[in-house]
Structure formats: C-alpha cells, structure tokens
C-alpha cells in the first residue's frame, strides 16, 4: 500500500521562479523569503517521496478557452516545461508516474469522480514553481510527479466540497506526497491552501508521518 507522507501548500507566483532562474535568491528583496523555505526543503529531503501529486491550475499553456477540463490528470511518462511566451523555464523535464496515475484514474472514475485523462501536456509555472520551491535547482527532479490540473479560470469552477472529496487510496508500494498549489486569479497568484492529508487505507485518520 502507498503511504501518504504529507501535504504542502505554496504560492506558484511566477516571480519566485524568475528569482530562482536568474540567481536572485540572495538579493535583499528575495533572501528573507528563500531563507524561510529551508525547513520545508529539509523536510522534503528527509522524506524523499517517490511521487508528488501536484494540484495546480494551468495558465493557457496546456488548455485554452476552447477546452476547459474541470479536473485533468496527467498520465504521461514526462511533461515538458511550457513556453509561456518567453521560452520554457530552465528546469528539468517533469517525470511522470503512469502506473500510479492510471491506478488513480481507474479508482476515481469507477468511484464516480470523473476526470479528464491527459496523455500529453506541457506544464507551466503553476506546477514547476512549487517544485523549485521544494527542491531548489537539481539537475533532475528527485521525485516523479502526477499533475492534477484544476479549473479556476472559467466559471463555474469546481466547488470546495467537490475538491475535498477524498481520493482513492493507491494500492501499490510507493510513498506519495500530495501538494496543493492553488491560486485565486484575482489575487495575483497569492492565495494558496494545503491539501488535507488522507490515509492510504480505508481509515479517515491521517498517517502519523504527515508533516505540514
């Protein structure tokens, strides 16, 4: 059985990614922010999850007003950084986990939680900035990633109750962390909330290893 080791909530504001990419993390404006990330990065390095389920929103990189899935689950082997108008971010290609992603898709859809399944998808700063926040600038991301893109762009978005509905527990030997990186467009990408950790068993009691 998989072990859900924790949940992380962080902003995906593009300026954070730009500061990392352009070596500005030690500048007076940014240094206090990045100094406060060290405990979270140390926790992530200690836990070393095999997979991160990153819940985020797309910014017209993979989707547009022509196609607006409420929930889109990435199933691919890899997800390239998107070109958001100024070239892709200089970060590693995101490596997926198709086996676990398909297990989630099957479990959720058969449990009547409908998803859009995506086999090819670039990922923009909504997903890559949280990875940079938690992992820094590695040559390769240390965890595989399952992207879960949620519509917050086009009304009506999914309700909080719908988003809160528990995920099916993955029944495979893998340690999993789930991180919400979500934003309110009117708040300039600054409104974020952590996911609520759920047990990898049928119990509703969070595992003792959960960290916030």
Short mmCIF file of C-alpha atoms in Angstrom, two decimals, residues 24-160:
data_model
loop_
_atom_site.label_atom_id
_atom_site.label_comp_id
_atom_site.label_asym_id
_atom_site.label_seq_id
_atom_site.Cartn_x
_atom_site.Cartn_y
_atom_site.Cartn_z
CA UNK A 24 18.44 36.44 -7.40
CA UNK A 25 17.64 34.35 -4.33
CA UNK A 26 20.38 36.07 -2.26
CA UNK A 27 19.30 39.60 -3.15
CA UNK A 28 17.89 41.65 -0.25
CA UNK A 29 14.35 41.56 -1.65
CA UNK A 30 14.26 37.76 -2.00
CA UNK A 31 16.66 36.48 0.68
CA UNK A 32 14.15 36.53 3.59
CA UNK A 33 11.62 34.54 1.55
CA UNK A 34 14.03 31.83 0.47
CA UNK A 35 15.56 31.59 3.96
CA UNK A 36 12.14 30.57 5.28
CA UNK A 37 11.93 27.75 2.75
CA UNK A 38 14.86 25.85 4.21
CA UNK A 39 12.84 23.88 6.83
CA UNK A 40 10.37 22.77 4.16
CA UNK A 41 13.16 21.76 1.81
CA UNK A 42 14.93 19.89 4.61
CA UNK A 43 11.71 18.02 5.40
CA UNK A 44 11.24 17.11 1.74
CA UNK A 45 14.85 15.89 1.51
CA UNK A 46 14.33 13.75 4.61
CA UNK A 47 11.01 12.27 3.49
CA UNK A 48 12.16 11.74 -0.12
CA UNK A 49 8.75 10.88 -1.61
CA UNK A 50 8.75 8.70 -4.70
CA UNK A 51 5.84 10.64 -6.18
CA UNK A 52 4.37 14.10 -5.73
CA UNK A 53 0.75 14.64 -6.77
CA UNK A 54 0.79 18.33 -7.64
CA UNK A 55 -2.59 20.04 -7.78
CA UNK A 56 -2.38 23.33 -9.66
CA UNK A 57 -4.04 25.41 -12.34
CA UNK A 58 -2.97 25.88 -15.95
CA UNK A 59 -2.43 29.36 -17.40
CA UNK A 60 -3.46 28.78 -21.03
CA UNK A 61 -0.37 26.64 -21.63
CA UNK A 62 -1.89 23.17 -21.96
CA UNK A 63 -5.52 24.27 -22.22
CA UNK A 64 -7.44 27.29 -23.51
CA UNK A 65 -10.99 28.58 -23.55
CA UNK A 66 -11.64 26.04 -26.31
CA UNK A 67 -11.15 23.13 -23.88
CA UNK A 68 -11.58 23.65 -20.13
CA UNK A 69 -11.47 20.42 -18.09
CA UNK A 70 -12.63 20.74 -14.51
CA UNK A 71 -10.08 18.16 -13.36
CA UNK A 72 -7.30 16.96 -15.70
CA UNK A 73 -4.99 14.13 -14.60
CA UNK A 74 -1.62 13.75 -16.34
CA UNK A 75 -0.80 10.16 -17.32
CA UNK A 76 2.34 10.65 -19.42
CA UNK A 77 5.88 9.41 -18.85
CA UNK A 78 7.07 13.01 -18.87
CA UNK A 79 5.80 16.57 -19.02
CA UNK A 80 7.93 19.27 -20.68
CA UNK A 81 8.12 22.79 -19.23
CA UNK A 82 5.76 25.04 -21.17
CA UNK A 83 6.80 28.06 -23.20
CA UNK A 84 4.74 30.83 -21.62
CA UNK A 85 5.83 33.48 -24.10
CA UNK A 86 9.43 33.97 -23.02
CA UNK A 87 10.74 30.43 -23.51
CA UNK A 88 10.39 27.43 -21.19
CA UNK A 89 11.80 27.76 -17.68
CA UNK A 90 15.33 26.31 -17.43
CA UNK A 91 14.20 23.44 -15.22
CA UNK A 92 14.30 19.66 -15.72
CA UNK A 93 11.59 17.86 -17.64
CA UNK A 94 8.99 16.61 -15.17
CA UNK A 95 9.00 12.81 -15.00
CA UNK A 96 5.55 11.28 -14.58
CA UNK A 97 4.40 8.07 -12.92
CA UNK A 98 1.98 6.44 -15.40
CA UNK A 99 1.39 3.32 -13.31
CA UNK A 100 0.18 5.22 -10.25
CA UNK A 101 -1.60 7.83 -12.37
CA UNK A 102 -3.61 5.16 -14.18
CA UNK A 103 -4.41 3.50 -10.87
CA UNK A 104 -5.74 6.81 -9.56
CA UNK A 105 -7.72 7.37 -12.76
CA UNK A 106 -9.33 3.95 -12.62
CA UNK A 107 -10.08 4.14 -8.90
CA UNK A 108 -11.52 7.64 -9.03
CA UNK A 109 -13.58 7.30 -12.19
CA UNK A 110 -15.06 3.96 -11.16
CA UNK A 111 -15.87 5.62 -7.85
CA UNK A 112 -17.80 8.24 -9.89
CA UNK A 113 -15.26 11.06 -9.56
CA UNK A 114 -14.95 11.99 -13.23
CA UNK A 115 -11.61 13.14 -14.62
CA UNK A 116 -10.20 14.24 -17.95
CA UNK A 117 -7.27 11.96 -18.79
CA UNK A 118 -4.32 13.66 -20.47
CA UNK A 119 -1.55 11.73 -22.23
CA UNK A 120 0.40 14.74 -23.49
CA UNK A 121 0.66 18.02 -21.61
CA UNK A 122 3.20 20.80 -21.11
CA UNK A 123 3.31 22.15 -17.56
CA UNK A 124 3.74 25.83 -16.77
CA UNK A 125 4.85 27.80 -13.71
CA UNK A 126 1.75 26.64 -11.83
CA UNK A 127 3.46 23.26 -11.46
CA UNK A 128 7.18 23.96 -11.89
CA UNK A 129 7.46 26.80 -9.38
CA UNK A 130 6.25 24.63 -6.46
CA UNK A 131 8.81 22.01 -7.48
CA UNK A 132 11.53 24.69 -7.43
CA UNK A 133 10.28 25.95 -4.07
CA UNK A 134 10.56 22.48 -2.53
CA UNK A 135 13.57 21.06 -4.41
CA UNK A 136 15.70 24.02 -5.46
CA UNK A 137 17.65 23.64 -8.70
CA UNK A 138 18.50 19.95 -9.17
CA UNK A 139 19.71 18.55 -12.48
CA UNK A 140 16.80 16.09 -12.28
CA UNK A 141 13.69 16.38 -10.11
CA UNK A 142 14.19 13.90 -7.24
CA UNK A 143 10.52 12.79 -7.26
CA UNK A 144 8.22 11.73 -10.02
CA UNK A 145 5.14 13.89 -10.47
CA UNK A 146 1.48 13.30 -11.25
CA UNK A 147 -0.07 16.60 -12.38
CA UNK A 148 -3.68 17.26 -11.43
CA UNK A 149 -4.85 20.44 -13.11
CA UNK A 150 -7.97 22.09 -11.67
CA UNK A 151 -10.00 24.76 -13.47
CA UNK A 152 -10.01 28.08 -11.61
CA UNK A 153 -10.06 30.18 -14.78
CA UNK A 154 -13.51 29.77 -16.31
CA UNK A 155 -16.71 29.97 -14.29
CA UNK A 156 -18.03 27.73 -12.88
CA UNK A 157 -15.03 26.20 -11.11
CA UNK A 158 -15.43 23.07 -9.01
CA UNK A 159 -16.73 23.71 -5.52
CA UNK A 160 -14.60 23.31 -2.43
#
